[in-house]
Short mmCIF file of N, CA and C in Angstrom, two decimals:
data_model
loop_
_atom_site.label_atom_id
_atom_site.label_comp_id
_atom_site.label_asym_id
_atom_site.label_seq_id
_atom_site.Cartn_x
_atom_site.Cartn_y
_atom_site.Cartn_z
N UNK L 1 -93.35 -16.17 52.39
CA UNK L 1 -93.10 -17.06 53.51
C UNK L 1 -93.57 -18.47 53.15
N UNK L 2 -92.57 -19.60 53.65
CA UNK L 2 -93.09 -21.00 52.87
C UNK L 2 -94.46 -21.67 53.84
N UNK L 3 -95.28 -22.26 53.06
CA UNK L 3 -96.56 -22.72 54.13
C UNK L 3 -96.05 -24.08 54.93
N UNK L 4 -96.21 -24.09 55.88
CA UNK L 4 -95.95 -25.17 56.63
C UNK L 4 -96.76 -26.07 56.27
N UNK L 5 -96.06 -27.81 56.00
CA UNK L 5 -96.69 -28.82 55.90
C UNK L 5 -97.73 -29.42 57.14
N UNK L 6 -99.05 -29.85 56.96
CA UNK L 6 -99.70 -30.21 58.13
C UNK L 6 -99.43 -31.38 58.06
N UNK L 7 -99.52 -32.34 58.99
CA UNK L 7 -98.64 -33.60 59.02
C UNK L 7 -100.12 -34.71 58.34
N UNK L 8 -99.71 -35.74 57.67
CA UNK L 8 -100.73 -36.74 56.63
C UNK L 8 -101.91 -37.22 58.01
N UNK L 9 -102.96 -37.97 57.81
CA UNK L 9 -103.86 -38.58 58.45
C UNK L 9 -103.25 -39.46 59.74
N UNK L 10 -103.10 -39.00 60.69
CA UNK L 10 -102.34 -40.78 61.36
C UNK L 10 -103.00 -41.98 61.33
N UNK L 11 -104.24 -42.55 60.80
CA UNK L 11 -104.01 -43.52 60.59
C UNK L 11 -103.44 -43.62 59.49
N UNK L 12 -102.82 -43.31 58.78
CA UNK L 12 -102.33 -43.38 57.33
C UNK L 12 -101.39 -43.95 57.59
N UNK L 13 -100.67 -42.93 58.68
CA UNK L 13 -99.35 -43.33 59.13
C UNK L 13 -99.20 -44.36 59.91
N UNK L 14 -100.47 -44.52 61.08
CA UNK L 14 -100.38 -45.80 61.87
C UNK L 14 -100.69 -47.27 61.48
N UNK L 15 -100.46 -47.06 59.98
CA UNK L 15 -100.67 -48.48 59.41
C UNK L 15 -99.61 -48.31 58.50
N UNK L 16 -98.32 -48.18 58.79
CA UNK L 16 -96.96 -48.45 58.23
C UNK L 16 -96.59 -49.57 59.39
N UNK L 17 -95.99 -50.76 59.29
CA UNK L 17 -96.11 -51.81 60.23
C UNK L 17 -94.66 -51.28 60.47
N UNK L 18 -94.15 -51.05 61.11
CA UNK L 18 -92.68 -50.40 61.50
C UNK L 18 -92.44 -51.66 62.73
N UNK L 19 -91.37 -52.25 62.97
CA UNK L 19 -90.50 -52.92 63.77
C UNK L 19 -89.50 -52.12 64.40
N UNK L 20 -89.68 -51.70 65.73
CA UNK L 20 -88.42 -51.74 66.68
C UNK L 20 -87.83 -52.67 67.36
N UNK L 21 -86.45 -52.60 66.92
CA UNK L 21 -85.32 -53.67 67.48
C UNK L 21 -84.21 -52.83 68.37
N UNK L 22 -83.45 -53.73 68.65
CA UNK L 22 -82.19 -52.91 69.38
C UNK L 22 -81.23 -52.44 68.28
N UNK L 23 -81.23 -52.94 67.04
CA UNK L 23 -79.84 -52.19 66.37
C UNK L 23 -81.13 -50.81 65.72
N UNK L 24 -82.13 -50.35 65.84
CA UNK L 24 -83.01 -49.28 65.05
C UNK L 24 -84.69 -49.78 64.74
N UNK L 25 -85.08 -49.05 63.70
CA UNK L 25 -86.49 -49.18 63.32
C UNK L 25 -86.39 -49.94 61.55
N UNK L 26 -87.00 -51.22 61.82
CA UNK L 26 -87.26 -51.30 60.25
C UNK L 26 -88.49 -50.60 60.06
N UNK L 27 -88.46 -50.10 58.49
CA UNK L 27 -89.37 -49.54 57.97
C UNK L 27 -89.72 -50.23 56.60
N UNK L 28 -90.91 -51.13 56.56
CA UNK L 28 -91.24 -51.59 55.08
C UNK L 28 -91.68 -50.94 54.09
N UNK L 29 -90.84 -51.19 52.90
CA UNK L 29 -91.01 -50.17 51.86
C UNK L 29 -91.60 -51.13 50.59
N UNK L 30 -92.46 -50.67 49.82
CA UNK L 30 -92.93 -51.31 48.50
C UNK L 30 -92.78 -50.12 47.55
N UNK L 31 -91.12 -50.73 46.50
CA UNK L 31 -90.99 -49.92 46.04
C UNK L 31 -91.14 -50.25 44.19
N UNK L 32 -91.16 -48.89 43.80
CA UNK L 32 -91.41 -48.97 42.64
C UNK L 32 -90.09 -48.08 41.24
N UNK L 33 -89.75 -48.86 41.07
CA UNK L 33 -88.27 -48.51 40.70
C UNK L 33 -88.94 -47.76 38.84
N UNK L 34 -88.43 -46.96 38.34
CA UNK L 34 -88.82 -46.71 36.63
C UNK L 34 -89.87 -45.98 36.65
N UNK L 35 -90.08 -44.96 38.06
CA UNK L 35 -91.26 -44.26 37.82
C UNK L 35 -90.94 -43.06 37.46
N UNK L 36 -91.93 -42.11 36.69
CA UNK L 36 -91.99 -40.94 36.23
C UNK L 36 -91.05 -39.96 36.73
N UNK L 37 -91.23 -39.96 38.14
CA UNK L 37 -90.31 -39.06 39.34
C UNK L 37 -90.73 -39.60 40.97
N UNK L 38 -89.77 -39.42 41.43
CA UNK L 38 -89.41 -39.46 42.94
C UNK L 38 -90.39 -39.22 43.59
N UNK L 39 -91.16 -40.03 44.43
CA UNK L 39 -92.31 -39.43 45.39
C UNK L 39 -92.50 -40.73 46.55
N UNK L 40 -93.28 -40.38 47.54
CA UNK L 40 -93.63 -41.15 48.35
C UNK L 40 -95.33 -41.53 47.78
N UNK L 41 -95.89 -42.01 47.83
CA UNK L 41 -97.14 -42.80 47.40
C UNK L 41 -98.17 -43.13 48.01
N UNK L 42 -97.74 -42.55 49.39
CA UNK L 42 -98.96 -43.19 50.26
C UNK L 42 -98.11 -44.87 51.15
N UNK L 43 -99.20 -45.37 51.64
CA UNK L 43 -99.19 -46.49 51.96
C UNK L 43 -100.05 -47.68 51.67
N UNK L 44 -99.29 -49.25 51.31
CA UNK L 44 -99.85 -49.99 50.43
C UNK L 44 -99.39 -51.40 51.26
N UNK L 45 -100.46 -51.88 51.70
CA UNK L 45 -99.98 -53.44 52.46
C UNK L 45 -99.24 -53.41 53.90
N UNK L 46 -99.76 -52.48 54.69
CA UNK L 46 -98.50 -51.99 55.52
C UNK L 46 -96.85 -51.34 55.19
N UNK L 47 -96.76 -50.88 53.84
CA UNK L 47 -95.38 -50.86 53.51
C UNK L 47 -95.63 -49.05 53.22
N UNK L 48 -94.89 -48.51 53.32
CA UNK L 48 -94.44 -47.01 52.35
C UNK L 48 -94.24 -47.39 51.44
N UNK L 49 -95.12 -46.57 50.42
CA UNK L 49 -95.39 -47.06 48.74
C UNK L 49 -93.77 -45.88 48.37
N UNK L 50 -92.63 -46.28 47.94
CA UNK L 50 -91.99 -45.10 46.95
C UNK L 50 -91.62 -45.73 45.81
N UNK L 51 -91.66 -44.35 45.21
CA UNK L 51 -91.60 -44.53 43.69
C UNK L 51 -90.25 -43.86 43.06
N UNK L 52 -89.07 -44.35 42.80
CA UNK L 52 -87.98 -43.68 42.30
C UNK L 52 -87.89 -43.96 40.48
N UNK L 53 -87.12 -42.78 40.12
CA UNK L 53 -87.02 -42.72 38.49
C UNK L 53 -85.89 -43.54 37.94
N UNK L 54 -85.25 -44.09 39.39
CA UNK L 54 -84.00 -45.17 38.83
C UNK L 54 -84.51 -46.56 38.31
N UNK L 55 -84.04 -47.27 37.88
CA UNK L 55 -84.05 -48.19 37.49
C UNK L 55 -84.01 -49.44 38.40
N UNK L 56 -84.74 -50.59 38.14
CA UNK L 56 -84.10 -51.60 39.39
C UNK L 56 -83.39 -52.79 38.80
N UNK L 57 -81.81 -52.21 38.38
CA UNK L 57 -80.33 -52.36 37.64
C UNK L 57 -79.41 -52.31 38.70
N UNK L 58 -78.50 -53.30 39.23
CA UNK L 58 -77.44 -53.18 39.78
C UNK L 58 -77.57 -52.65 41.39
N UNK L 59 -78.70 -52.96 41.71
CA UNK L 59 -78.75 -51.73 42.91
C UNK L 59 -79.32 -50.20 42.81
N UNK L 60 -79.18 -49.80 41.67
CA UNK L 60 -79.09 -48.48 41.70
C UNK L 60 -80.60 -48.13 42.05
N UNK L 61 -82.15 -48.71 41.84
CA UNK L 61 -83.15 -48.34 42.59
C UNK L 61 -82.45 -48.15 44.13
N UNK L 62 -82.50 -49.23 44.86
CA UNK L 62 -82.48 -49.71 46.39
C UNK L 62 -81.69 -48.03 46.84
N UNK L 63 -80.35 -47.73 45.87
CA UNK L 63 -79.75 -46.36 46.22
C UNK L 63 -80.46 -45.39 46.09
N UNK L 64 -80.85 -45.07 44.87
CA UNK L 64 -82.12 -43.91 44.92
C UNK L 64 -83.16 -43.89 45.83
N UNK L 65 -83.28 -45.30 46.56
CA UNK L 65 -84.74 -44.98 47.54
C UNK L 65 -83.46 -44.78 48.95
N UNK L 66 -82.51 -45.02 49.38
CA UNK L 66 -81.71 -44.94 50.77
C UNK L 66 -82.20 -43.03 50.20
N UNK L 67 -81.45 -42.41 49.46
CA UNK L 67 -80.75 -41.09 49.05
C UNK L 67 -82.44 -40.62 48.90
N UNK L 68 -83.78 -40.94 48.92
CA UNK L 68 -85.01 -40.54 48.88
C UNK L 68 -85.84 -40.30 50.16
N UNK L 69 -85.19 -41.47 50.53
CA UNK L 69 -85.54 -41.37 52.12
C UNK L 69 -85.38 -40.59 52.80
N UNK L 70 -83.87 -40.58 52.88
CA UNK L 70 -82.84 -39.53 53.54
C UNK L 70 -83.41 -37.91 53.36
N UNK L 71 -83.74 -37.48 51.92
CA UNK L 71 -84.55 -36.31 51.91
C UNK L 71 -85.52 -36.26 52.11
N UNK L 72 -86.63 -37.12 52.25
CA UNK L 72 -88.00 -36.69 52.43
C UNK L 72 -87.90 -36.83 53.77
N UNK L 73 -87.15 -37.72 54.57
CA UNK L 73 -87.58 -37.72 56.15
C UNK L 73 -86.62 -36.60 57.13
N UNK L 74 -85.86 -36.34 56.07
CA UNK L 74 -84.64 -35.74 57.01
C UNK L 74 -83.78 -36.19 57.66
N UNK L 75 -83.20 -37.08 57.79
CA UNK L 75 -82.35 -38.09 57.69
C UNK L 75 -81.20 -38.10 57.13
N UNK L 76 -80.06 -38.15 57.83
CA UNK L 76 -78.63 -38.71 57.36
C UNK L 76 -78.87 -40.14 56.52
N UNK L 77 -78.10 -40.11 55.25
CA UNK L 77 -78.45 -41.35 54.54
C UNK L 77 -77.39 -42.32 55.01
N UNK L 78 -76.47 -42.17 56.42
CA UNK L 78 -75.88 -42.90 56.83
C UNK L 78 -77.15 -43.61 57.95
N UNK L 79 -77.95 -43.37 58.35
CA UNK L 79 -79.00 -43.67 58.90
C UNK L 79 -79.80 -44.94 58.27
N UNK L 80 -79.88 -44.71 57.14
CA UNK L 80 -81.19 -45.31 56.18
C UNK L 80 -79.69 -46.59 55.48
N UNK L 81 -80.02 -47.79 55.84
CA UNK L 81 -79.88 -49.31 55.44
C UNK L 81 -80.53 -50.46 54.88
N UNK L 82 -80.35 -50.96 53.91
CA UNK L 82 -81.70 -51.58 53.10
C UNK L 82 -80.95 -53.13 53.87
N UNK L 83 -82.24 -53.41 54.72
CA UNK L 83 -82.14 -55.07 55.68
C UNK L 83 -82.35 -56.17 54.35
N UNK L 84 -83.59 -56.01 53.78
CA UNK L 84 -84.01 -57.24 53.50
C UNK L 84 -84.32 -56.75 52.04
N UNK L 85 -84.74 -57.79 51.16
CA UNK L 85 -85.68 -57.59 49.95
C UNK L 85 -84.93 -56.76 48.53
N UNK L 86 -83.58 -57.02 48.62
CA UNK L 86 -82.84 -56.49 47.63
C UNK L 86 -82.85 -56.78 46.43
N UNK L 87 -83.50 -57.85 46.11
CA UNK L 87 -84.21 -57.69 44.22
C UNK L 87 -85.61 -58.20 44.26
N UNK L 88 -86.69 -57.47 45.25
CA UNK L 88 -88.08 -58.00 45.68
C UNK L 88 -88.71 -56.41 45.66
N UNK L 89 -89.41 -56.40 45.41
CA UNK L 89 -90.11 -55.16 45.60
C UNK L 89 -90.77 -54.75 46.92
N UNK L 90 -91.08 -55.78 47.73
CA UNK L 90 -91.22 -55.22 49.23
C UNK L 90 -90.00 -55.49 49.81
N UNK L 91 -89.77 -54.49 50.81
CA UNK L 91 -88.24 -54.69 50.68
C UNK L 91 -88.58 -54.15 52.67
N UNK L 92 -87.18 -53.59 53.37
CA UNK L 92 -87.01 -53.45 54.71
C UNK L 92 -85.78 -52.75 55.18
N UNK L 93 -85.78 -51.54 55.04
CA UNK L 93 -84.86 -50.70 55.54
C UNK L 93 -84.81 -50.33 56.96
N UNK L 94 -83.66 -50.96 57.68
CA UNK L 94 -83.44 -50.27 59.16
C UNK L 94 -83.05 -48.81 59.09
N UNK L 95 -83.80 -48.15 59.95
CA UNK L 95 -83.43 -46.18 60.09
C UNK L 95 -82.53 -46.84 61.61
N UNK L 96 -81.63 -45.94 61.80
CA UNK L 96 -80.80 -46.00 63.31
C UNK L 96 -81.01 -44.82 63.59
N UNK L 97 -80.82 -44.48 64.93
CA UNK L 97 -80.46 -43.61 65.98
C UNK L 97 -81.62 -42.54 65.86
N UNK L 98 -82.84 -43.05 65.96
CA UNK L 98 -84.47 -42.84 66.07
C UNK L 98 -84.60 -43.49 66.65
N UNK L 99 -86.19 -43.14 67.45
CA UNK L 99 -87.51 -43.64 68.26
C UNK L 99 -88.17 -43.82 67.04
N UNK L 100 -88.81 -45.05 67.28
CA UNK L 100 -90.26 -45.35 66.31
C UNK L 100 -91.38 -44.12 66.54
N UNK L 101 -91.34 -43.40 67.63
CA UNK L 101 -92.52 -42.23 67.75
C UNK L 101 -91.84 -41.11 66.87
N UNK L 102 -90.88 -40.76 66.74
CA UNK L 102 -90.21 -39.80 66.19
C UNK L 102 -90.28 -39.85 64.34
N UNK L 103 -89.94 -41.27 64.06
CA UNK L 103 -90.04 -41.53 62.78
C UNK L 103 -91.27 -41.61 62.07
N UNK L 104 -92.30 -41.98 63.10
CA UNK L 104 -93.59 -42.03 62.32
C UNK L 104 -94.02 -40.47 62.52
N UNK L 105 -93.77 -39.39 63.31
CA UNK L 105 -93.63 -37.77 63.01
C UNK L 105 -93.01 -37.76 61.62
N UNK L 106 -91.88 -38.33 61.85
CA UNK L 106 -91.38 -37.53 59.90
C UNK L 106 -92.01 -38.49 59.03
N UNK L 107 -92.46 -39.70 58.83
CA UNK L 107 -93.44 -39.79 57.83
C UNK L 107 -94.84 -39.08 57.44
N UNK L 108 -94.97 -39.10 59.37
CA UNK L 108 -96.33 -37.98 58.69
C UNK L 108 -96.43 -36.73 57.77
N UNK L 109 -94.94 -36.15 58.49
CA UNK L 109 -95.02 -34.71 57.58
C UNK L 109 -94.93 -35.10 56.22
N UNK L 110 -93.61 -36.22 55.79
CA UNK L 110 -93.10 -36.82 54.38
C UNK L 110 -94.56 -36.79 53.85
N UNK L 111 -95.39 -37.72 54.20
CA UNK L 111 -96.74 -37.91 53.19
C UNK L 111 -97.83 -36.87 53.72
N UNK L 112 -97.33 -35.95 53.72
CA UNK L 112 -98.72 -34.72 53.80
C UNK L 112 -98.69 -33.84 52.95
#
């Protein structure tokens, strides 16, 4: 039987600076493109630290973190939109058709 994840520290989680607007939730990400493998990292500056094994070439990080997201939070990756920071390493993805209370639930579980 698989062990259920206990969800990360909330303040861990309550220091992801998340923005609710009317078109969704930005979520700041500080990402790290050329890493070993795929993981979430914790949190670093107010941002979700992730770490993808793509490259940051053409886009193709910014895609590996939408398509990272999408699995670790559970999430349709039609959901997950990169707003801001497209050749910056802190960067700002709007999630749609979430509550900010709901999303900071699936980060908690994501980083536990």
């Amino acid at each position: 039987m698989a062990k259920e994840k206990s969800p990360a520290d909330p303040r861990l989680v309550a220091s992801i600076e998340l923005e609710t607007r009317s078109e969704g939730v930005y979520l700041p990400v500080k990402a790290q493109p050329g890493a070993g493998r795929n993981e979430l990292r914790g949190v670093q500056d107010g941002a979700l630290k992730v770490c993808v094994t793509q490259v940051a070439e053409k886009g193709k990080a910014n895609k590996a973190i939408v398509e990272f997201l999408s699995k670790s939070l559970k999430l349709r990756k039609s959901q997950i939109s990169l707003a801001s920071g497209e050749l910056a390493s802190q960067k700002k993805f709007l999630v749609t058709e979430i509550e900010e209370s709901e999303l900071r639930d699936k980060l908690a579980l994501a980083l536990a």
